[in-house]
mmCIF file of C-alpha atoms in Angstrom:
data_model
loop_
_atom_site.group_PDB
_atom_site.id
_atom_site.type_symbol
_atom_site.label_atom_id
_atom_site.label_comp_id
_atom_site.label_asym_id
_atom_site.label_seq_id
_atom_site.Cartn_x
_atom_site.Cartn_y
_atom_site.Cartn_z
ATOM 1 C CA MET A 587 0.000 0.000 0.000
ATOM 2 C CA GLU A 588 1.356 3.397 -0.969
ATOM 3 C CA ILE A 589 1.450 6.459 1.273
ATOM 4 C CA THR A 590 -1.494 8.006 -0.579
ATOM 5 C CA GLY A 591 -3.523 4.857 0.098
ATOM 6 C CA ILE A 592 -2.684 5.037 3.795
ATOM 7 C CA ILE A 593 -3.577 8.727 3.985
ATOM 8 C CA SER A 594 -6.861 8.190 2.153
ATOM 9 C CA ALA A 595 -7.691 5.240 4.455
ATOM 10 C CA ILE A 596 -7.151 7.501 7.475
ATOM 11 C CA VAL A 597 -9.297 10.293 6.033
ATOM 12 C CA ILE A 598 -12.065 7.904 5.022
ATOM 13 C CA GLY A 599 -11.772 6.232 8.425
ATOM 14 C CA ILE A 600 -12.306 9.557 10.172
ATOM 15 C CA VAL A 601 -15.444 10.213 8.136
ATOM 16 C CA ILE A 602 -16.727 6.658 8.626
ATOM 17 C CA GLY A 603 -16.036 6.815 12.376
ATOM 18 C CA VAL A 604 -17.885 10.104 12.797
ATOM 19 C CA LEU A 605 -20.837 8.884 10.721
ATOM 20 C CA GLY A 606 -20.916 5.622 12.661
ATOM 21 C CA ARG A 607 -20.934 7.560 15.906
ATOM 22 C CA LEU A 608 -23.841 9.683 14.691
ATOM 23 C CA VAL A 609 -25.856 6.545 13.884
ATOM 24 C CA VAL A 610 -25.535 5.173 17.429
ATOM 25 C CA PRO A 611 -28.235 6.754 19.620
ATOM 26 C CA GLY A 612 -27.370 8.458 22.883
ATOM 27 C CA ARG A 613 -24.070 9.661 24.263
ATOM 28 C CA GLN A 614 -21.014 7.501 23.697
ATOM 29 C CA HIS A 615 -18.329 7.210 26.347
ATOM 30 C CA ILE A 616 -15.361 6.712 24.025
ATOM 31 C CA GLY A 617 -12.892 9.307 22.857
ATOM 32 C CA ILE A 618 -12.414 10.751 19.403
ATOM 33 C CA LEU A 619 -9.148 8.878 18.852
ATOM 34 C CA LEU A 620 -10.852 5.548 19.498
ATOM 35 C CA THR A 621 -13.697 6.628 17.191
ATOM 36 C CA ILE A 622 -11.169 7.298 14.434
ATOM 37 C CA VAL A 623 -9.482 3.926 14.960
ATOM 38 C CA VAL A 624 -12.863 2.161 14.798
ATOM 39 C CA GLY A 625 -13.653 4.122 11.636
ATOM 40 C CA ILE A 626 -10.388 3.131 9.958
ATOM 41 C CA VAL A 627 -10.872 -0.538 10.833
ATOM 42 C CA ALA A 628 -14.511 -0.413 9.691
ATOM 43 C CA ALA A 629 -13.480 1.259 6.422
ATOM 44 C CA LEU A 630 -10.902 -1.428 5.682
ATOM 45 C CA ILE A 631 -13.145 -4.358 6.642
ATOM 46 C CA GLY A 632 -16.121 -2.807 4.857
ATOM 47 C CA ALA A 633 -14.086 -2.374 1.682
ATOM 48 C CA ALA A 634 -13.055 -6.033 1.847
ATOM 49 C CA ILE A 635 -16.678 -7.130 2.321
ATOM 50 C CA ALA A 636 -17.814 -4.899 -0.556
ATOM 51 C CA ASN A 637 -15.103 -6.389 -2.770
ATOM 52 C CA ALA A 638 -16.168 -9.902 -1.798
ATOM 53 C CA PHE A 639 -19.773 -9.160 -2.824
ATOM 54 C CA ASP A 640 -18.598 -7.304 -5.946
ATOM 55 C CA VAL A 641 -20.284 -4.012 -4.987
ATOM 56 C CA ALA A 642 -17.143 -1.963 -4.335
ATOM 57 C CA ASP A 643 -16.660 -0.511 -7.814
ATOM 58 C CA THR A 644 -19.873 0.888 -9.214
ATOM 59 C CA LYS A 645 -20.550 3.859 -11.428
ATOM 60 C CA GLY A 646 -20.727 6.986 -9.314
ATOM 61 C CA VAL A 647 -20.729 6.901 -5.537
ATOM 62 C CA ASP A 648 -20.342 3.471 -3.946
ATOM 63 C CA TRP A 649 -23.354 3.790 -1.638
ATOM 64 C CA ILE A 650 -23.499 0.114 -0.699
ATOM 65 C CA GLU A 651 -19.844 0.104 0.358
ATOM 66 C CA TRP A 652 -20.387 3.262 2.422
ATOM 67 C CA LEU A 653 -23.427 1.757 4.138
ATOM 68 C CA ILE A 654 -21.472 -1.395 4.993
ATOM 69 C CA GLN A 655 -18.598 0.676 6.402
ATOM 70 C CA ILE A 656 -20.868 2.981 8.418
ATOM 71 C CA GLY A 657 -22.799 -0.005 9.778
ATOM 72 C CA LEU A 658 -19.577 -1.696 10.875
ATOM 73 C CA ALA A 659 -18.371 1.526 12.507
ATOM 74 C CA ALA A 660 -21.672 1.910 14.358
ATOM 75 C CA LEU A 661 -21.447 -1.685 15.596
ATOM 76 C CA GLY A 662 -17.851 -1.171 16.721
ATOM 77 C CA ILE A 663 -18.616 2.081 18.510
ATOM 78 C CA ALA A 664 -21.683 0.618 20.233
ATOM 79 C CA ALA A 665 -19.710 -2.441 21.344
ATOM 80 C CA LEU A 666 -16.848 -0.354 22.721
ATOM 81 C CA ASP A 667 -19.249 2.029 24.423
ATOM 82 C CA ARG A 668 -21.044 -0.847 26.138
ATOM 83 C CA SER A 669 -17.764 -2.409 27.245
ATOM 84 C CA ARG A 670 -16.590 0.917 28.703
ATOM 85 C CA VAL A 671 -19.847 1.517 30.609
ATOM 86 C CA ARG A 672 -19.587 -1.867 32.341
ATOM 87 C CA HIS A 673 -16.156 -1.074 33.803
#
């Protein structure tokens, strides 16, 4: 992976993390750095899932890939938030 790919993954991860956080109702008890990390991981895993289902490269905006990534980010943020509340 080239440096531009890494930088774009980070930027997309930030956007995905913030969108995933907005989808989860209520106040989350995790920091912004952890939100960004969840977003980056969700973006990478979501891209792999979209590639596996052959919906990653469509004409125009890849809405299905974005929805997969945002859904994964929301799940990750909700899971981390619940684990932090218990402690």
